[in-house]
CSV table of C-alpha atoms in Angstrom, one decimal:
chain,number,residue,atom,x,y,z
A,8,PHE,CA,4.9,11.9,0.6
A,9,ASP,CA,3.3,10.2,-2.4
A,10,PHE,CA,5.4,8.9,-5.2
A,11,VAL,CA,5.0,6.4,-8.0
A,12,SER,CA,7.4,4.1,-9.7
A,13,GLY,CA,7.1,1.2,-12.1
A,14,ILE,CA,4.9,1.1,-15.1
A,15,SER,CA,2.6,4.1,-15.2
A,16,ASN,CA,-1.2,3.6,-15.1
A,17,GLU,CA,-3.0,6.7,-13.9
A,18,ALA,CA,-6.2,4.9,-13.0
A,19,PHE,CA,-4.2,2.6,-10.7
A,20,GLU,CA,-2.1,5.4,-9.2
A,21,THR,CA,-5.1,7.6,-8.2
A,22,ASN,CA,-7.9,5.2,-7.3
A,23,PHE,CA,-6.8,4.5,-3.7
A,24,SER,CA,-5.8,6.1,-0.4
A,25,ILE,CA,-4.0,4.8,2.7
A,26,TYR,CA,-5.1,6.1,6.1
A,27,PRO,CA,-4.4,7.1,8.8
A,28,ASN,CA,-1.0,8.5,8.0
A,29,PRO,CA,0.8,8.8,10.3
A,30,THR,CA,-0.5,5.6,12.0
A,31,THR,CA,-0.2,3.9,15.3
A,32,GLY,CA,-0.3,0.5,13.6
A,33,GLN,CA,-3.6,-0.2,11.9
A,34,LEU,CA,-3.9,0.9,8.2
A,35,THR,CA,-6.7,0.9,5.7
A,36,ILE,CA,-6.4,1.0,1.9
A,37,GLN,CA,-9.6,2.5,0.5
A,38,PHE,CA,-10.3,2.1,-3.2
A,39,THR,CA,-12.6,4.5,-5.1
A,40,SER,CA,-14.2,1.4,-6.8
A,41,SER,CA,-13.9,-2.3,-6.4
A,42,THR,CA,-10.6,-3.7,-7.6
A,43,GLU,CA,-10.7,-5.4,-11.0
A,44,GLN,CA,-7.9,-7.9,-10.3
A,45,ASP,CA,-5.9,-9.2,-7.4
A,46,ILE,CA,-3.3,-6.8,-6.0
A,47,SER,CA,-0.1,-7.7,-4.3
A,48,LEU,CA,0.7,-5.7,-1.2
A,49,LYS,CA,4.3,-5.3,0.1
A,50,VAL,CA,5.5,-3.3,3.1
A,51,LEU,CA,9.1,-2.2,2.6
A,52,ASP,CA,11.5,-0.5,5.1
A,53,ILE,CA,13.5,2.5,3.9
A,54,LEU,CA,16.3,0.2,2.8
A,55,GLY,CA,13.9,-1.7,0.5
A,56,ARG,CA,13.6,-4.8,2.6
A,57,GLN,CA,10.2,-6.5,2.7
A,58,VAL,CA,8.8,-6.6,6.2
A,59,ASN,CA,5.2,-7.6,5.5
A,60,ASN,CA,3.0,-8.6,2.6
A,61,GLY,CA,-0.5,-9.5,1.6
A,62,LEU,CA,-2.9,-10.1,-1.2
A,63,ILE,CA,-5.9,-7.9,-1.9
A,64,GLN,CA,-8.6,-10.0,-3.5
A,65,LYS,CA,-10.3,-8.9,-6.8
A,66,GLY,CA,-13.6,-7.1,-6.0
A,67,SER,CA,-12.3,-5.5,-2.8
A,68,SER,CA,-13.2,-1.9,-2.0
A,69,ASN,CA,-11.0,-1.7,1.1
A,70,TYR,CA,-8.2,-3.7,2.9
A,71,ASN,CA,-7.2,-3.4,6.5
A,72,PHE,CA,-3.8,-4.5,7.8
A,73,SER,CA,-1.5,-4.0,10.7
A,74,ILE,CA,2.1,-2.8,11.1
A,75,ASP,CA,1.9,-2.9,14.9
A,76,ASN,CA,5.3,-4.5,15.3
A,77,LEU,CA,7.1,-1.8,13.2
A,78,ALA,CA,8.1,1.8,13.8
A,79,GLY,CA,9.5,4.4,11.4
A,80,ILE,CA,8.9,5.2,7.7
A,81,TYR,CA,7.7,2.5,5.5
A,82,ILE,CA,6.8,2.1,1.8
A,83,ILE,CA,3.5,0.5,0.9
A,84,GLN,CA,3.8,-1.0,-2.6
A,85,LEU,CA,0.8,-2.2,-4.5
A,86,THR,CA,1.3,-4.2,-7.8
A,87,ASP,CA,-1.5,-5.5,-10.0
A,88,SER,CA,-1.4,-8.6,-12.1
A,89,ASP,CA,-0.4,-6.5,-15.2
A,90,GLY,CA,2.7,-5.3,-13.4
A,91,ASN,CA,1.4,-1.8,-12.7
A,92,MET,CA,2.9,-0.5,-9.5
A,93,SER,CA,2.2,2.3,-7.1
A,94,GLN,CA,3.9,3.2,-3.8
A,95,ARG,CA,3.0,5.4,-0.9
A,96,LYS,CA,5.1,6.3,2.2
A,97,VAL,CA,3.6,5.7,5.6
A,98,ILE,CA,4.9,6.9,8.9
A,99,LYS,CA,4.4,4.5,11.8
A,100,MET,CA,4.4,6.3,15.2
A,101,GLU,CA,5.6,4.3,18.3
């Protein structure tokens, strides 16, 4: 279920994972090393509407967040300050 769109930057695309997937509501983004810049987090529904957002601070190695109030398939979009973007699909179980 992984796909990438936006400006390609292989280091950004491959240096994190999102788990558990599927989830019951709590998600963790785990980075292979500390982030070098702030990263914008958006949670989008399958129609592309933003349903949640956050900011991952520079120097973070993991980020925990909740999608408890949602159910279905969602897209987690991460964008760094250079405009590099990566997206992953997440399935939220009821």
